[in-house]
């Protein structure tokens, strides 16, 4: 296990550095590290790490989402208004509709199978998008227009919406009846996540005001609260739940509002934590990619992914109608909303494990979508933000 951790860190950072020197996102090097060291190529990552890979990736997401909360300008989001709400649902819905149109025609899927595949693909990856939007906010690119805030908030809610749809479609494929409550749970879980996060953040702000402790200890307390929220969400079996990841982000928002100076200092600490967390996140996402599946994918699968992505980008464009964004800012937002990685890695294999007829094709296309969109999306963001967005 210790050797695996050393290899993940050393090789991941080395390939990330090489990619950066070649003017490519370091993410590409980390994904390649996971593929090479993972169980489908060299098999150098210990099973004990692979067995807890999902939890490690979740910890990394918690770190970057809390850091995002420290920098998220809610006032800027309020100014944007309607488009901010639409970005949470419309692009994913358009991509899902695209799969319903293209899946049966090109892949021979039934409508329900196409809906399952569409729900797997329709989520944008917070792992790719959130760190980049945090970087944009730090460097003050597009922040006066609220562009990184818009993409950041939308990417976080988008996943909740898509995972609820995926769970519903899987239930239908197994013969369960459609539950109206599962659809009601989408807005309820988002609102509850926001309220719980704000409440926890306020409680922590009051505690930090009364009890003087080192910032490092404060980080550990905030992380512990975040882990508890995620664990509670996983344990809940009630019809109505809450989104723990949204709650985690709003802990940062609440601390920023109530203890601004403390939040600024903690944000710097979280940036240091992210250096290691980023390596583990992307290397372990890469380790889930079975390149053997890619050999079975024909040109039709590629056409379906690209077609669904075009409809997703059309959905983003629809959301931005009526905003003051110029054409370059609209194009940037459309590109920034395409990367896929973590959700596809987490749920892409579920249909196959349940023995559904569409399991093989779903996993194969999920893998292809990660390999295609994660590096290209990251590359598009990194190469265009200075040209397409205004620096404040």
CSV table of C-alpha atoms in Angstrom, one decimal:
chain,number,residue,atom,x,y,z
A,1,UNK,CA,0.0,0.0,0.0
A,2,UNK,CA,2.8,2.5,0.9
A,3,UNK,CA,4.6,1.7,-2.4
A,4,UNK,CA,1.4,2.4,-4.3
A,5,UNK,CA,0.9,5.7,-2.5
A,6,UNK,CA,4.5,6.6,-3.4
A,7,UNK,CA,4.0,5.7,-7.0
A,8,UNK,CA,0.7,7.6,-7.3
A,9,UNK,CA,2.3,10.8,-5.9
A,10,UNK,CA,5.7,10.6,-7.7
A,11,UNK,CA,4.6,9.4,-11.1
A,12,UNK,CA,1.4,11.5,-11.0
A,13,UNK,CA,3.2,14.7,-10.1
A,14,UNK,CA,6.0,13.9,-12.6
A,15,UNK,CA,3.7,13.3,-15.6
A,16,UNK,CA,1.6,16.3,-14.5
A,17,UNK,CA,4.7,18.5,-14.6
A,18,UNK,CA,5.7,17.1,-18.0
A,19,UNK,CA,2.2,17.9,-19.4
A,20,UNK,CA,2.4,21.4,-17.9
A,21,UNK,CA,5.8,22.0,-19.6
A,22,UNK,CA,4.1,20.9,-22.9
A,23,UNK,CA,1.4,23.5,-22.4
A,24,UNK,CA,-1.1,20.8,-21.5
A,25,UNK,CA,-3.3,20.6,-18.4
A,26,UNK,CA,-1.4,18.6,-15.6
A,27,UNK,CA,-4.7,16.7,-15.2
A,28,UNK,CA,-3.8,14.7,-18.4
A,29,UNK,CA,-0.6,13.4,-16.9
A,30,UNK,CA,-2.4,12.4,-13.7
A,31,UNK,CA,-5.1,10.5,-15.7
A,32,UNK,CA,-2.4,8.8,-17.7
A,33,UNK,CA,-0.6,7.8,-14.5
A,34,UNK,CA,-3.9,6.1,-13.2
A,35,UNK,CA,-4.3,4.3,-16.5
A,36,UNK,CA,-0.7,3.1,-16.6
A,37,UNK,CA,-0.4,2.1,-12.9
A,38,UNK,CA,-4.0,0.8,-12.7
A,39,UNK,CA,-5.4,-2.7,-12.7
A,40,UNK,CA,-5.9,-2.8,-16.5
A,41,UNK,CA,-2.2,-2.1,-17.5
A,42,UNK,CA,0.6,-2.6,-15.0
A,43,UNK,CA,-1.5,-3.3,-11.9
A,44,UNK,CA,0.9,-1.5,-9.6
A,45,UNK,CA,-1.9,0.1,-7.4
A,46,UNK,CA,-2.6,-2.0,-4.4
A,47,UNK,CA,-6.1,-3.5,-4.1
A,48,UNK,CA,-6.5,-2.0,-0.7
A,49,UNK,CA,-6.3,1.5,-2.3
A,50,UNK,CA,-8.6,0.5,-5.2
A,51,UNK,CA,-11.2,-0.8,-2.7
A,52,UNK,CA,-11.4,2.6,-1.0
A,53,UNK,CA,-10.8,4.6,-4.2
A,54,UNK,CA,-14.4,6.0,-4.2
A,55,UNK,CA,-13.9,7.3,-0.7
A,56,UNK,CA,-10.5,8.9,-1.4
A,57,UNK,CA,-11.9,10.6,-4.5
A,58,UNK,CA,-14.8,11.9,-2.4
A,59,UNK,CA,-12.4,13.4,0.2
A,60,UNK,CA,-10.6,15.2,-2.6
A,61,UNK,CA,-13.9,16.6,-3.9
A,62,UNK,CA,-14.8,17.7,-0.4
A,63,UNK,CA,-11.5,19.6,-0.2
A,64,UNK,CA,-12.0,21.5,-3.4
A,65,UNK,CA,-15.7,22.1,-2.9
A,66,UNK,CA,-15.1,23.7,0.5
A,67,UNK,CA,-12.3,25.8,-1.1
A,68,UNK,CA,-14.7,26.8,-3.8
A,69,UNK,CA,-17.2,27.9,-1.2
A,70,UNK,CA,-14.6,30.2,0.4
A,71,UNK,CA,-14.4,32.1,-2.9
A,72,UNK,CA,-18.0,31.8,-4.2
A,73,UNK,CA,-19.6,35.2,-4.7
A,74,UNK,CA,-23.3,34.6,-3.9
A,75,UNK,CA,-24.0,38.3,-4.7
A,76,UNK,CA,-22.6,37.7,-8.3
A,77,UNK,CA,-24.9,34.7,-8.7
A,78,UNK,CA,-27.9,36.7,-7.5
A,79,UNK,CA,-27.2,39.3,-10.2
A,80,UNK,CA,-27.2,36.5,-12.9
A,81,UNK,CA,-30.5,35.1,-11.6
A,82,UNK,CA,-32.5,32.9,-14.0
A,83,UNK,CA,-29.5,31.6,-16.0
A,84,UNK,CA,-27.8,30.4,-12.8
A,85,UNK,CA,-30.9,28.2,-12.0
A,86,UNK,CA,-31.3,27.0,-15.6
A,87,UNK,CA,-27.6,25.9,-15.8
A,88,UNK,CA,-28.3,23.4,-13.0
A,89,UNK,CA,-30.8,21.4,-15.1
A,90,UNK,CA,-31.2,22.5,-18.8
A,91,UNK,CA,-27.8,21.4,-20.2
A,92,UNK,CA,-28.0,17.9,-18.6
A,93,UNK,CA,-31.6,17.6,-19.8
A,94,UNK,CA,-30.6,18.5,-23.4
A,95,UNK,CA,-27.7,15.9,-23.3
A,96,UNK,CA,-30.1,13.3,-22.0
A,97,UNK,CA,-32.6,14.1,-24.8
A,98,UNK,CA,-29.8,13.9,-27.3
A,99,UNK,CA,-29.0,10.3,-26.1
A,100,UNK,CA,-32.7,9.4,-26.3
A,101,UNK,CA,-32.6,10.5,-30.0
A,102,UNK,CA,-29.2,9.1,-30.9
A,103,UNK,CA,-28.9,5.9,-28.7
A,104,UNK,CA,-31.7,3.9,-30.3
A,105,UNK,CA,-30.7,5.0,-33.9
A,106,UNK,CA,-26.9,4.3,-33.7
A,107,UNK,CA,-26.5,1.8,-30.9
A,108,UNK,CA,-29.7,-0.2,-31.1
A,109,UNK,CA,-30.8,0.7,-27.5
A,110,UNK,CA,-34.3,0.8,-26.2
A,111,UNK,CA,-35.6,4.2,-25.0
A,112,UNK,CA,-35.1,3.1,-21.3
A,113,UNK,CA,-31.5,1.9,-22.0
A,114,UNK,CA,-30.8,5.1,-23.8
A,115,UNK,CA,-32.1,7.1,-20.8
A,116,UNK,CA,-29.8,5.1,-18.5
A,117,UNK,CA,-26.8,5.8,-20.7
A,118,UNK,CA,-27.8,9.5,-21.0
A,119,UNK,CA,-28.1,9.8,-17.3
A,120,UNK,CA,-24.6,8.4,-16.9
A,121,UNK,CA,-23.1,10.8,-19.4
A,122,UNK,CA,-25.1,13.9,-18.6
A,123,UNK,CA,-23.2,14.9,-15.4
A,124,UNK,CA,-20.4,17.5,-15.7
A,125,UNK,CA,-17.3,16.6,-13.7
A,126,UNK,CA,-16.8,18.8,-10.6
A,127,UNK,CA,-13.3,17.3,-10.3
A,128,UNK,CA,-12.3,18.9,-13.6
A,129,UNK,CA,-14.4,22.0,-13.5
A,130,UNK,CA,-14.3,23.2,-9.9
A,131,UNK,CA,-10.5,23.6,-9.5
A,132,UNK,CA,-10.4,25.6,-12.7
A,133,UNK,CA,-13.2,27.9,-11.7
A,134,UNK,CA,-11.5,28.4,-8.3
A,135,UNK,CA,-8.4,29.4,-10.2
A,136,UNK,CA,-10.3,31.8,-12.4
A,137,UNK,CA,-11.9,33.4,-9.3
A,138,UNK,CA,-8.4,33.7,-7.7
A,139,UNK,CA,-7.0,35.3,-10.9
A,140,UNK,CA,-10.1,37.5,-11.3
A,141,UNK,CA,-11.0,36.4,-14.8
A,142,UNK,CA,-14.7,36.8,-15.6
A,143,UNK,CA,-15.7,37.3,-12.0
A,144,UNK,CA,-17.4,40.6,-12.6
A,145,UNK,CA,-19.7,38.9,-15.1
A,146,UNK,CA,-20.1,36.0,-12.6
A,147,UNK,CA,-18.9,33.4,-15.2
A,148,UNK,CA,-16.8,31.1,-12.9
A,149,UNK,CA,-19.4,31.4,-10.1
A,150,UNK,CA,-22.1,30.4,-12.6
A,151,UNK,CA,-20.2,27.4,-13.9
A,152,UNK,CA,-19.1,26.4,-10.3
A,153,UNK,CA,-22.7,26.4,-8.9
A,154,UNK,CA,-24.2,24.8,-11.9
A,155,UNK,CA,-21.7,21.9,-12.0
A,156,UNK,CA,-22.3,21.1,-8.3
A,157,UNK,CA,-26.1,21.0,-8.6
A,158,UNK,CA,-26.0,19.3,-12.1
A,159,UNK,CA,-24.6,16.1,-10.5
A,160,UNK,CA,-27.4,15.8,-7.9
A,161,UNK,CA,-30.1,16.2,-10.6
A,162,UNK,CA,-28.5,13.6,-12.9
A,163,UNK,CA,-27.8,11.0,-10.2
A,164,UNK,CA,-31.5,11.1,-9.1
A,165,UNK,CA,-32.5,10.6,-12.7
A,166,UNK,CA,-30.1,7.7,-13.1
A,167,UNK,CA,-31.4,6.0,-9.9
A,168,UNK,CA,-34.9,6.3,-11.2
A,169,UNK,CA,-34.2,4.9,-14.6
A,170,UNK,CA,-32.2,2.0,-13.0
A,171,UNK,CA,-35.3,1.2,-10.8
A,172,UNK,CA,-37.5,1.2,-13.9
A,173,UNK,CA,-35.2,-1.2,-15.7
A,174,UNK,CA,-35.4,-3.5,-12.7
A,175,UNK,CA,-39.2,-3.4,-12.7
A,176,UNK,CA,-39.8,-0.8,-10.0
A,177,UNK,CA,-42.6,1.7,-10.5
A,178,UNK,CA,-41.7,5.4,-11.0
A,179,UNK,CA,-41.7,7.3,-7.7
A,180,UNK,CA,-42.9,10.8,-7.9
A,181,UNK,CA,-41.1,11.4,-4.6
A,182,UNK,CA,-37.7,10.8,-6.2
A,183,UNK,CA,-38.4,13.7,-8.6
A,184,UNK,CA,-39.6,15.9,-5.7
A,185,UNK,CA,-36.4,15.1,-3.9
A,186,UNK,CA,-34.3,16.9,-6.5
A,187,UNK,CA,-35.1,20.5,-5.6
A,188,UNK,CA,-35.7,19.5,-1.9
A,189,UNK,CA,-32.3,17.9,-1.5
A,190,UNK,CA,-30.6,20.9,-3.1
A,191,UNK,CA,-32.4,23.5,-0.9
A,192,UNK,CA,-31.8,21.3,2.2
A,193,UNK,CA,-28.1,21.0,1.3
A,194,UNK,CA,-27.8,24.8,1.0
A,195,UNK,CA,-29.6,25.4,4.4
A,196,UNK,CA,-27.7,22.7,6.3
A,197,UNK,CA,-24.3,24.0,4.9
A,198,UNK,CA,-25.2,27.6,5.8
A,199,UNK,CA,-26.2,26.5,9.3
A,200,UNK,CA,-23.1,24.4,9.9
A,201,UNK,CA,-20.9,27.3,8.6
A,202,UNK,CA,-22.6,29.8,10.9
A,203,UNK,CA,-22.2,27.5,13.9
A,204,UNK,CA,-18.5,27.0,13.1
A,205,UNK,CA,-18.1,30.8,12.6
A,206,UNK,CA,-19.5,31.5,16.1
A,207,UNK,CA,-17.3,28.7,17.6
A,208,UNK,CA,-14.2,30.1,16.0
A,209,UNK,CA,-15.1,33.6,17.3
A,210,UNK,CA,-15.4,32.4,20.9
A,211,UNK,CA,-12.6,29.7,20.9
A,212,UNK,CA,-9.2,30.8,19.7
A,213,UNK,CA,-7.4,27.9,18.0
A,214,UNK,CA,-4.8,27.5,15.3
A,215,UNK,CA,-6.0,27.6,11.7
A,216,UNK,CA,-4.7,24.0,11.2
A,217,UNK,CA,-7.1,22.8,13.9
A,218,UNK,CA,-9.9,24.8,12.3
A,219,UNK,CA,-9.2,23.0,9.0
A,220,UNK,CA,-9.5,19.6,10.7
A,221,UNK,CA,-12.8,20.7,12.4
A,222,UNK,CA,-14.3,21.9,9.1
A,223,UNK,CA,-13.1,18.7,7.3
A,224,UNK,CA,-14.7,16.6,10.1
A,225,UNK,CA,-18.0,18.4,9.8
A,226,UNK,CA,-17.9,17.8,6.0
A,227,UNK,CA,-17.1,14.1,6.4
A,228,UNK,CA,-20.0,13.7,8.9
A,229,UNK,CA,-22.5,15.4,6.4
A,230,UNK,CA,-21.4,13.0,3.6
A,231,UNK,CA,-21.6,10.0,5.9
A,232,UNK,CA,-25.1,11.0,7.1
A,233,UNK,CA,-26.3,11.4,3.5
A,234,UNK,CA,-25.0,7.9,2.6
A,235,UNK,CA,-26.8,6.4,5.7
A,236,UNK,CA,-30.2,8.1,5.0
A,237,UNK,CA,-32.8,5.7,3.5
A,238,UNK,CA,-35.7,8.2,3.7
A,239,UNK,CA,-37.6,9.4,0.6
A,240,UNK,CA,-36.4,12.9,1.2
A,241,UNK,CA,-32.6,13.5,1.6
A,242,UNK,CA,-30.1,16.3,1.2
A,243,UNK,CA,-27.1,16.9,-1.0
A,244,UNK,CA,-24.1,16.6,1.2
A,245,UNK,CA,-21.6,18.0,-1.4
A,246,UNK,CA,-23.7,21.2,-1.8
A,247,UNK,CA,-23.8,21.4,2.0
A,248,UNK,CA,-20.0,21.1,2.1
A,249,UNK,CA,-19.6,24.0,-0.4
A,250,UNK,CA,-22.0,26.2,1.5
A,251,UNK,CA,-20.1,25.7,4.7
A,252,UNK,CA,-17.3,27.6,3.0
A,253,UNK,CA,-19.8,30.2,1.7
A,254,UNK,CA,-21.2,30.7,5.3
A,255,UNK,CA,-17.7,31.0,6.8
A,256,UNK,CA,-16.7,33.5,4.2
A,257,UNK,CA,-19.8,35.6,5.0
A,258,UNK,CA,-19.6,35.4,8.8
A,259,UNK,CA,-15.8,35.2,9.4
A,260,UNK,CA,-14.2,36.7,6.3
A,261,UNK,CA,-10.6,37.0,7.5
A,262,UNK,CA,-10.7,33.4,8.9
A,263,UNK,CA,-12.1,32.1,5.6
A,264,UNK,CA,-9.3,33.8,3.7
A,265,UNK,CA,-6.7,32.1,5.8
A,266,UNK,CA,-8.4,28.7,5.7
A,267,UNK,CA,-8.7,29.1,1.9
A,268,UNK,CA,-4.9,29.3,1.6
A,269,UNK,CA,-4.6,26.2,3.8
A,270,UNK,CA,-7.1,24.3,1.6
A,271,UNK,CA,-5.0,25.3,-1.5
A,272,UNK,CA,-2.1,23.5,0.1
A,273,UNK,CA,-4.2,20.4,0.8
A,274,UNK,CA,-5.4,20.4,-2.8
A,275,UNK,CA,-1.9,19.9,-4.1
A,276,UNK,CA,-1.9,16.3,-2.8
A,277,UNK,CA,-5.6,15.7,-3.1
A,278,UNK,CA,-5.6,16.6,-6.8
A,279,UNK,CA,-3.0,13.9,-7.6
A,280,UNK,CA,-5.0,11.2,-5.8
A,281,UNK,CA,-8.3,12.3,-7.4
A,282,UNK,CA,-7.2,12.2,-11.0
A,283,UNK,CA,-4.9,9.2,-10.7
A,284,UNK,CA,-7.6,7.1,-9.1
A,285,UNK,CA,-10.2,8.3,-11.8
A,286,UNK,CA,-7.6,7.2,-14.4
A,287,UNK,CA,-7.3,3.8,-12.7
A,288,UNK,CA,-11.0,3.2,-13.3
A,289,UNK,CA,-10.5,3.5,-17.1
A,290,UNK,CA,-10.4,0.1,-18.7
A,291,UNK,CA,-8.6,0.7,-22.0
A,292,UNK,CA,-9.5,-2.8,-23.1
A,293,UNK,CA,-13.1,-1.6,-23.6
A,294,UNK,CA,-12.0,1.2,-25.9
A,295,UNK,CA,-11.0,-1.4,-28.5
A,296,UNK,CA,-14.6,-2.6,-28.8
A,297,UNK,CA,-16.0,0.9,-29.4
A,298,UNK,CA,-16.9,1.8,-32.9
A,299,UNK,CA,-17.2,5.1,-34.6
A,300,UNK,CA,-20.9,5.1,-33.8
A,301,UNK,CA,-20.2,5.4,-30.1
A,302,UNK,CA,-18.0,8.4,-30.8
A,303,UNK,CA,-20.8,10.0,-33.0
A,304,UNK,CA,-23.3,9.5,-30.1
A,305,UNK,CA,-21.0,11.1,-27.5
A,306,UNK,CA,-20.2,14.1,-29.7
A,307,UNK,CA,-23.9,14.5,-30.8
A,308,UNK,CA,-25.1,14.5,-27.2
A,309,UNK,CA,-22.3,17.0,-26.2
A,310,UNK,CA,-23.4,19.4,-29.0
A,311,UNK,CA,-26.9,19.3,-27.6
A,312,UNK,CA,-25.5,19.9,-24.1
A,313,UNK,CA,-23.7,23.0,-25.4
A,314,UNK,CA,-26.9,24.1,-27.1
A,315,UNK,CA,-28.5,23.8,-23.6
A,316,UNK,CA,-25.9,26.1,-22.1
A,317,UNK,CA,-26.4,28.6,-24.9
A,318,UNK,CA,-30.2,28.6,-24.2
A,319,UNK,CA,-29.5,29.3,-20.5
A,320,UNK,CA,-27.4,32.3,-21.5
A,321,UNK,CA,-30.1,34.0,-23.6
A,322,UNK,CA,-30.9,37.4,-22.1
A,323,UNK,CA,-27.5,37.7,-20.3
A,324,UNK,CA,-24.9,40.4,-21.0
A,325,UNK,CA,-22.3,37.8,-21.9
A,326,UNK,CA,-20.5,38.5,-25.2
A,327,UNK,CA,-19.9,35.8,-27.8
A,328,UNK,CA,-16.5,34.8,-26.5
A,329,UNK,CA,-17.8,34.5,-22.9
A,330,UNK,CA,-20.7,32.3,-24.1
A,331,UNK,CA,-18.4,30.0,-26.1
A,332,UNK,CA,-16.1,29.7,-23.0
A,333,UNK,CA,-19.1,28.8,-20.8
A,334,UNK,CA,-20.3,26.2,-23.3
A,335,UNK,CA,-16.8,24.6,-23.5
A,336,UNK,CA,-16.3,24.7,-19.7
A,337,UNK,CA,-19.5,22.7,-19.2
A,338,UNK,CA,-18.4,19.6,-21.1
A,339,UNK,CA,-15.7,17.7,-19.1
A,340,UNK,CA,-16.8,14.3,-17.7
A,341,UNK,CA,-14.8,12.1,-15.2
A,342,UNK,CA,-15.9,11.4,-11.6
A,343,UNK,CA,-19.6,10.7,-11.9
A,344,UNK,CA,-19.0,8.5,-15.0
A,345,UNK,CA,-16.3,6.6,-13.2
A,346,UNK,CA,-18.5,6.2,-10.1
A,347,UNK,CA,-21.8,5.0,-11.8
A,348,UNK,CA,-20.7,3.9,-15.3
A,349,UNK,CA,-20.3,0.2,-14.1
A,350,UNK,CA,-23.5,-0.1,-12.1
A,351,UNK,CA,-25.8,-1.2,-15.0
A,352,UNK,CA,-23.2,-4.0,-15.8
A,353,UNK,CA,-23.0,-5.1,-12.2
A,354,UNK,CA,-26.8,-5.3,-12.1
A,355,UNK,CA,-26.8,-7.6,-15.2
A,356,UNK,CA,-28.7,-5.1,-17.4
A,357,UNK,CA,-28.5,-5.7,-21.1
A,358,UNK,CA,-27.1,-2.2,-21.7
A,359,UNK,CA,-24.3,-2.7,-19.1
A,360,UNK,CA,-21.4,-3.3,-21.4
A,361,UNK,CA,-22.2,-0.5,-23.8
A,362,UNK,CA,-22.9,1.9,-20.9
A,363,UNK,CA,-19.5,1.2,-19.3
A,364,UNK,CA,-17.7,1.4,-22.6
A,365,UNK,CA,-19.2,4.7,-23.6
A,366,UNK,CA,-18.7,6.1,-20.1
A,367,UNK,CA,-14.9,5.2,-20.3
A,368,UNK,CA,-14.7,6.8,-23.8
A,369,UNK,CA,-16.4,9.9,-22.6
A,370,UNK,CA,-13.9,10.3,-19.7
A,371,UNK,CA,-10.9,9.7,-22.1
A,372,UNK,CA,-12.3,12.2,-24.6
A,373,UNK,CA,-13.8,15.0,-22.6
A,374,UNK,CA,-11.8,15.3,-19.4
A,375,UNK,CA,-8.5,16.2,-21.0
A,376,UNK,CA,-10.1,18.1,-23.9
A,377,UNK,CA,-12.4,20.1,-21.6
A,378,UNK,CA,-9.6,20.9,-19.2
A,379,UNK,CA,-7.3,21.9,-22.2
A,380,UNK,CA,-10.1,24.1,-23.6
A,381,UNK,CA,-10.6,25.9,-20.3
A,382,UNK,CA,-6.8,26.4,-19.6
A,383,UNK,CA,-6.0,27.6,-23.1
A,384,UNK,CA,-8.9,30.0,-23.6
A,385,UNK,CA,-9.8,31.7,-20.3
A,386,UNK,CA,-7.2,34.5,-20.7
A,387,UNK,CA,-8.3,35.2,-24.2
A,388,UNK,CA,-12.1,34.9,-23.9
A,389,UNK,CA,-12.7,36.4,-20.4
A,390,UNK,CA,-12.0,39.9,-19.1
A,391,UNK,CA,-9.6,40.3,-16.2
A,392,UNK,CA,-11.1,42.4,-13.4
